[in-house]
Coordinates of C-alpha atoms and ligand atoms in Angstrom, one line a residue:
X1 CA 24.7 23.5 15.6
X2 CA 21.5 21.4 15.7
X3 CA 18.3 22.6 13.9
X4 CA 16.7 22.0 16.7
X5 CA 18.9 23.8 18.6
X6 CA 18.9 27.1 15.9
X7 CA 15.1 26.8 16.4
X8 CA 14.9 27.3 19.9
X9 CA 17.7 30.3 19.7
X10 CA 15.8 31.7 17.4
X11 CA 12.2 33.3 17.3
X12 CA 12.1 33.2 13.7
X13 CA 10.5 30.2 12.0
X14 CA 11.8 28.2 9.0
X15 CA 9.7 27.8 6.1
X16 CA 7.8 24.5 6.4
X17 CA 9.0 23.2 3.7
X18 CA 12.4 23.5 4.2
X19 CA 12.4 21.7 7.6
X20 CA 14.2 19.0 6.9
X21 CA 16.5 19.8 3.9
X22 CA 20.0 19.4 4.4
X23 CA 19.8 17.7 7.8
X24 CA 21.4 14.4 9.0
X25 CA 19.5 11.7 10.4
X26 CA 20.6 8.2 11.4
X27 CA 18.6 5.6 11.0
X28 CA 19.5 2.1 13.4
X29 CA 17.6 -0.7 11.5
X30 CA 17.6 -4.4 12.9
X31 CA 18.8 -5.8 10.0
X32 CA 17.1 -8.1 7.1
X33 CA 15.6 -10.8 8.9
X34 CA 12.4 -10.6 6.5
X35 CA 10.9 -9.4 3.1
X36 CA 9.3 -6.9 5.4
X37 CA 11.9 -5.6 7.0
X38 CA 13.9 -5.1 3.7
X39 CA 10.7 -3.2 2.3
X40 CA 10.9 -1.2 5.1
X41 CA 14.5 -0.6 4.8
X42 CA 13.8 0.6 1.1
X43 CA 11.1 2.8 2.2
X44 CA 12.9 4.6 4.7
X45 CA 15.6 5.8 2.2
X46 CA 13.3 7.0 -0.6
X47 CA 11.7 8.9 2.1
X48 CA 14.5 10.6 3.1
X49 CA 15.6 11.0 -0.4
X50 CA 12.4 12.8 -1.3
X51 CA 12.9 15.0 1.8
X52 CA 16.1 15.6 1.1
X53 CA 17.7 14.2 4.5
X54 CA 21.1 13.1 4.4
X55 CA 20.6 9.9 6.5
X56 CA 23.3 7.4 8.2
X57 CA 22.1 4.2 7.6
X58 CA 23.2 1.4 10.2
X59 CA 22.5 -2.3 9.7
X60 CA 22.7 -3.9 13.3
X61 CA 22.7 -7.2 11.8
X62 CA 20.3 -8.4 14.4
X63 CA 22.0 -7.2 17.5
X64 CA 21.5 -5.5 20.2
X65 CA 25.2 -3.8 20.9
X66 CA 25.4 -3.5 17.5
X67 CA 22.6 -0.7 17.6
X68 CA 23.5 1.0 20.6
X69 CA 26.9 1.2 19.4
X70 CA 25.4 2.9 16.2
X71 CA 23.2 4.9 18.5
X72 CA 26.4 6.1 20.0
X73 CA 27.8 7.5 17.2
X74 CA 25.2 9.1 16.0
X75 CA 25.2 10.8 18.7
X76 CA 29.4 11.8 18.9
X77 CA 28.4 12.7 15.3
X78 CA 26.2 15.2 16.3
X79 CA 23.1 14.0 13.9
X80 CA 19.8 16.3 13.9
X81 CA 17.5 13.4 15.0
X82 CA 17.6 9.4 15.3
X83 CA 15.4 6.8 13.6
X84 CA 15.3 3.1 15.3
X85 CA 13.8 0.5 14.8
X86 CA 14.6 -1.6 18.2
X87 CA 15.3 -5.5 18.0
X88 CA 14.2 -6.0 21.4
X89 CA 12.2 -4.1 24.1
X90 CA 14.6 -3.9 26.8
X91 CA 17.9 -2.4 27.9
X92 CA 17.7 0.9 26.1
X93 CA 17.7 3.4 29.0
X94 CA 21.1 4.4 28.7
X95 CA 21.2 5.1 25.1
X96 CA 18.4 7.1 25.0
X97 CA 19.1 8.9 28.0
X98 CA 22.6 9.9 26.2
X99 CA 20.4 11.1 22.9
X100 CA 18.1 13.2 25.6
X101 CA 21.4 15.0 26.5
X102 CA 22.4 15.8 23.2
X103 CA 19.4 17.4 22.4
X104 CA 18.5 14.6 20.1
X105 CA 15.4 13.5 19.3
X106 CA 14.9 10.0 18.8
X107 CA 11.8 8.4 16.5
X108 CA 11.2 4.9 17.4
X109 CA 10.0 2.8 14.2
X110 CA 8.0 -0.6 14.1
X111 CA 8.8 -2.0 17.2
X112 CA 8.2 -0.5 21.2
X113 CA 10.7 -0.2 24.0
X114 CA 10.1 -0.9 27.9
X115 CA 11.9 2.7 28.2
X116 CA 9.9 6.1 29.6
X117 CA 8.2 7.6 27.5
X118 CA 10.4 10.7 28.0
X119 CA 13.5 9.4 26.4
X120 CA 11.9 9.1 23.3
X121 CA 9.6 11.8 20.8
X122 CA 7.1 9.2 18.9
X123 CA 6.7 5.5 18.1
X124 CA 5.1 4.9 15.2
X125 CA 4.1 1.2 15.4
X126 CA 1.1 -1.0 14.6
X127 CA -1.4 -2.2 17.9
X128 CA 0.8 -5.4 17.6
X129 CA -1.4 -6.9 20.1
X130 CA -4.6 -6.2 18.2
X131 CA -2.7 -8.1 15.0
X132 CA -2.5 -10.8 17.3
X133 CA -5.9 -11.1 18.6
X134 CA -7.0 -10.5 15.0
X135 CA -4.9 -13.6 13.5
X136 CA -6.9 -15.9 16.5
X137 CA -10.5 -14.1 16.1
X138 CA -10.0 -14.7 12.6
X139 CA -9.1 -18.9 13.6
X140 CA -12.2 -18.8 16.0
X141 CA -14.5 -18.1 13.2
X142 CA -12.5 -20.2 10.7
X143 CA -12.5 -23.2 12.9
X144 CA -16.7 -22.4 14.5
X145 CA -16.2 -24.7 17.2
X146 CA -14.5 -27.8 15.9
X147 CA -11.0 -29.0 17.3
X148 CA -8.0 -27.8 16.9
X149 CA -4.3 -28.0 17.5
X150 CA -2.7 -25.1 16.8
X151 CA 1.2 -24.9 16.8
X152 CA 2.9 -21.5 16.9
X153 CA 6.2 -19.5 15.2
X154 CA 7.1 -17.0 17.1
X155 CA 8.8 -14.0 16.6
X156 CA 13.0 -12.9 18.0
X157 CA 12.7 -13.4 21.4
X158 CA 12.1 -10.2 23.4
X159 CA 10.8 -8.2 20.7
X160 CA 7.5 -5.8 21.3
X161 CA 6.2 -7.8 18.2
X162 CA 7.1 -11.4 19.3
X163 CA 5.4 -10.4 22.9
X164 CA 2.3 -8.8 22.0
X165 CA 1.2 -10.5 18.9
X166 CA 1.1 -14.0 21.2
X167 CA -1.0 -12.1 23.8
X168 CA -3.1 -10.7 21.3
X169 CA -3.3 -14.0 20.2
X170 CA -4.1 -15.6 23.2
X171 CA -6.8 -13.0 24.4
X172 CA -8.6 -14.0 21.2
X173 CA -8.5 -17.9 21.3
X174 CA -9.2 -17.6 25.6
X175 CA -12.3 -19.4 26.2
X176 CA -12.7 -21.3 23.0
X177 CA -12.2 -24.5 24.3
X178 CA -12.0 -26.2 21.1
X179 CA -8.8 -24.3 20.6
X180 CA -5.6 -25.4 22.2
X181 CA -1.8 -24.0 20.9
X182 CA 0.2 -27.2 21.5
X183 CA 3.8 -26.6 20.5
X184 CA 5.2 -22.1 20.3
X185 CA 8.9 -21.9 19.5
X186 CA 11.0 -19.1 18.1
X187 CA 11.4 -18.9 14.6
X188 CA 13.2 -15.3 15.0
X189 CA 11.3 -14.3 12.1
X190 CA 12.9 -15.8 9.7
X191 CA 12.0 -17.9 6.6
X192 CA 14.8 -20.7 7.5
X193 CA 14.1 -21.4 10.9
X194 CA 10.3 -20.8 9.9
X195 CA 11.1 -23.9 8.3
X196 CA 13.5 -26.0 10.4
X197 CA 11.0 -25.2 13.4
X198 CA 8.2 -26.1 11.4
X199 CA 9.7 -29.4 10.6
X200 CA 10.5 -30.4 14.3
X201 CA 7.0 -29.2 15.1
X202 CA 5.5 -32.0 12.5
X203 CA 7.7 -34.4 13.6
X204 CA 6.8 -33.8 17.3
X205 CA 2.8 -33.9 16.7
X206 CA 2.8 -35.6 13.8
X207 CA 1.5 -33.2 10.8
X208 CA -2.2 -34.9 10.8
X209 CA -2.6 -33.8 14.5
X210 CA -2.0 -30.3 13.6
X211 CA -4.8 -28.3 12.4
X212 CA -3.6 -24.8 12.6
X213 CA -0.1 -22.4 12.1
X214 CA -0.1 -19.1 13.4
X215 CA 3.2 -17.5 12.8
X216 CA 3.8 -14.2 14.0
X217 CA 5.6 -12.9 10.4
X218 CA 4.6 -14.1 6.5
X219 CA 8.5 -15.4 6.3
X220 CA 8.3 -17.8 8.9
X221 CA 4.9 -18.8 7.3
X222 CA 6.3 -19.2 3.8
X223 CA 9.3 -20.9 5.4
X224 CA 6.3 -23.6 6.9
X225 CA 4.4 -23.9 4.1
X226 CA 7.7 -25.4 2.7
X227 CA 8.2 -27.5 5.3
X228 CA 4.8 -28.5 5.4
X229 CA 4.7 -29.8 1.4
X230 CA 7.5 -32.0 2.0
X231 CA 5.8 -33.6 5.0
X232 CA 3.6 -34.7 2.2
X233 CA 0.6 -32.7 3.3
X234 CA -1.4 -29.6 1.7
X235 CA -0.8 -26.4 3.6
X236 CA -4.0 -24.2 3.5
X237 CA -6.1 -27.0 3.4
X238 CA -4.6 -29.6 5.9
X239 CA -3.0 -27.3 8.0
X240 CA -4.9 -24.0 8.0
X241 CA -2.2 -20.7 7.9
X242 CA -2.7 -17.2 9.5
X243 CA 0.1 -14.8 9.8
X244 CA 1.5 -11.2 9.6
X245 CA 2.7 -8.3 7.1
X246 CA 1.2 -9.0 4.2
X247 CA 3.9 -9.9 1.9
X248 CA 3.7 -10.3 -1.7
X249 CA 4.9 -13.6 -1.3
X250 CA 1.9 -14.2 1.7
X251 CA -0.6 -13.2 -1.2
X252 CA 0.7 -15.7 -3.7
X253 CA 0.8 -18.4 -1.3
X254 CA -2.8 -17.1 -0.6
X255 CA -4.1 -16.5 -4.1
X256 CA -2.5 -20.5 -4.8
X257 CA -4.8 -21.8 -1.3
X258 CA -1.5 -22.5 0.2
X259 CA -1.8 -19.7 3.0
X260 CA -5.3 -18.4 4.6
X261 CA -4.8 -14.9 5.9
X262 CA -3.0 -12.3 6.6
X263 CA -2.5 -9.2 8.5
X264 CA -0.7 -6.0 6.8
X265 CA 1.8 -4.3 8.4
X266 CA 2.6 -1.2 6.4
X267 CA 6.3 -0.8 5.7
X268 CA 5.9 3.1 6.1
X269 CA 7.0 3.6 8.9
X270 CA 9.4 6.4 8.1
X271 CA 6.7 8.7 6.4
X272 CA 4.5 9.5 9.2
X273 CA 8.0 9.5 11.6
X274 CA 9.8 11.9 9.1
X275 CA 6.3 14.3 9.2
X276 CA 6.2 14.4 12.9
X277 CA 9.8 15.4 13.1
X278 CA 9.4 18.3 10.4
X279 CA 6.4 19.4 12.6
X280 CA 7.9 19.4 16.1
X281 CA 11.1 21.1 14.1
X282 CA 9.7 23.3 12.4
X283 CA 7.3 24.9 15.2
X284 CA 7.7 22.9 18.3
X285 CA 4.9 21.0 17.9
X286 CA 4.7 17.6 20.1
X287 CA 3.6 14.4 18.5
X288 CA 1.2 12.0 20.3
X289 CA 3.7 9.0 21.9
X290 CA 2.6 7.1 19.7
X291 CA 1.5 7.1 16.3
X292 CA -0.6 4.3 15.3
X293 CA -0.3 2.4 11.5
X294 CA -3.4 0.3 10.4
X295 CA -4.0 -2.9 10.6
X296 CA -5.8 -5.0 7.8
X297 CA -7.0 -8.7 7.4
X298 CA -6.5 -10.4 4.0
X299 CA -8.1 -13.9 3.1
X300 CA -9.3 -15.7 0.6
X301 CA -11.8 -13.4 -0.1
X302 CA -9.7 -10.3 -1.5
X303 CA -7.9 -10.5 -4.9
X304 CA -4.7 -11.9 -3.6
X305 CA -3.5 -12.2 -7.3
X306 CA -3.9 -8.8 -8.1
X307 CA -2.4 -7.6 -4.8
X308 CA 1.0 -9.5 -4.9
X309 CA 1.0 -7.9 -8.7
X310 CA 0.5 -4.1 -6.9
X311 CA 3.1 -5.2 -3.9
X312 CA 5.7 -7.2 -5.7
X313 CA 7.8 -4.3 -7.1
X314 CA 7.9 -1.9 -3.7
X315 CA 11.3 -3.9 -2.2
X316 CA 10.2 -6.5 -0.5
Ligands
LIG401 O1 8.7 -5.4 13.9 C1 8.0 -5.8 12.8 C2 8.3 -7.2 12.4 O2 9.7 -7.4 12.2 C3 7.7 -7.7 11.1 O3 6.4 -8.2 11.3 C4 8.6 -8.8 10.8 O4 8.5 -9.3 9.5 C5 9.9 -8.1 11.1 O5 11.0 -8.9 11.1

């Protein structure tokens, strides 16, 4: 029987602290497309270590099927309550609709779904398109006017993340003339194609008539900076680099004047997730539709040094 379902037969309520002891959750997680991601990953199961959860851990390598088909047997399992982390925003109806059936709550992590909002409890994401808009206020004030061509990584195709952080983006660079984004490809958030993509890109413009990256992850950034050395140029300086998550390795590459900023994406997702579920649990209490995670801007300004030495151990 499902806790939830022992907690609506019964009038009694469980000790707070004992709300999610002992109970099976299965987490769907995209894969480990990025140093984020597998910080994430880690986070996730020391949480449910400290709690106590027994959690199913899926690796959709990416896919799609791969996590509704993990959805689906978490589901013929019987778990108490589903953690995801969707890899794109659409085609999840279905699922979900099944987990609603069951009784099962579902906790989306990192990433939004084009779903309504009944099919799932909580999201607990960034404002992705705010980390947008703040990576292009931050090149408007960088850049006070003067030209420049701005070429840009993008995230998997049909993610929340990939969408919203180039709106954001776009919002903030609209009606600075001086700003134009000439070449935006898919880099799938990935340090490789980061690079590959990169490369094509300086080979297309030419890397002297491209003044800015933004790249919507610090992989595919560190994957460009790459690129951009063997071009022969200096990235930071000749090509100016804003980006997302705040890696340790986005700090180094800051604190060396090969990078320029950075947005932080916390990789604890699960804790504020895992709290709202022992809430609604333990007394029925609803959590918001979403729960939002903060959003910070790093630059040259902060002690990037010191920061990659504080982040560097936390599995990234
Ligand atoms: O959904 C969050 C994004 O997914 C992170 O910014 C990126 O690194 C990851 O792959």
């Amino acid at each position: 029987m499902k806790v939830k379902s022992i907690l609506l037969a019964s009038a009694v309520a469980l000790a707070p602290v004992a709300a999610l002891a002992d109970i099976t959750i299965g987490f769907s997680q995209i894969g480990s497309e990025s140093g984020w991601r597998a910080a994430e990953t880690t986070v996730t199961k020391l949480e449910a270590e400290r709690r106590g959860i027994n959690l199913k851990f899926a690796d959709a390598q990416q896919k799609q099927e791969n996590q509704i088909k993990a959805l689906r047997s978490f589901v013929a399992q019987g778990v108490d309550a589903i953690l995801i982390a969707p890899v794109v925003a659409t085609g999840w109806d279905e699922v979900l609709e099944e987990a609603k059936d069951a009784d099962i709550p579902v906790i989306l992590l990192d990433r939004t779904v084009d779903a309504p909002e009944d099919l799932y409890l909580t999201a607990v994401t960034s404002d992705l398109v705010h980390e947008g808009s703040v990576a292009g206020q931050w090149l408007v004030d960088e850049m006070a006017g003067d030209q420049c061509r701005i070429v840009e990584l993008q995230g998997t195709t049909g993610s929340s993340p990939a969408i919203d952080r180039k709106t954001g983006f776009e919002q903030a660079i609209a009606g600075h003339a001086n700003l134009e984004i000439v070449r935006s490809q898919t880099g799938d958030f990935t340090r490789s194609l980061g690079k590959t993509v990169m490369e094509s890109f300086l080979k297309a413009e030419g890397g002297e008539n491209i003044c800015a990256l933004y790249a919507h992850n610090d992989d595919m950034a560190v994957g460009a900076i790459q690129a951009i050395k063997e071009a022969g140029l200096n990235p930071g300086k000749d090509i100016k680099i804003v980006a997302i998550d705040a890696v340790p390795d986005a700090h180094l590459a800051i604190a060396n004047g090969e990078m320029n900023a950075t947005i932080e994406l916390t990789p604890n997702m699960a804790g504020p997730a895992l709290d709202a579920l022992e809430a609604y649990l333990d007394n029925g209490t609803v959590p918001p539709k979403w729960i939002q995670t903060e959003s910070r801007l790093y630059t040259l300004a902060d002690d990037n040094a010191a920061i990659y030495e504080e982040k560097k151990g936390l599995g990234y």
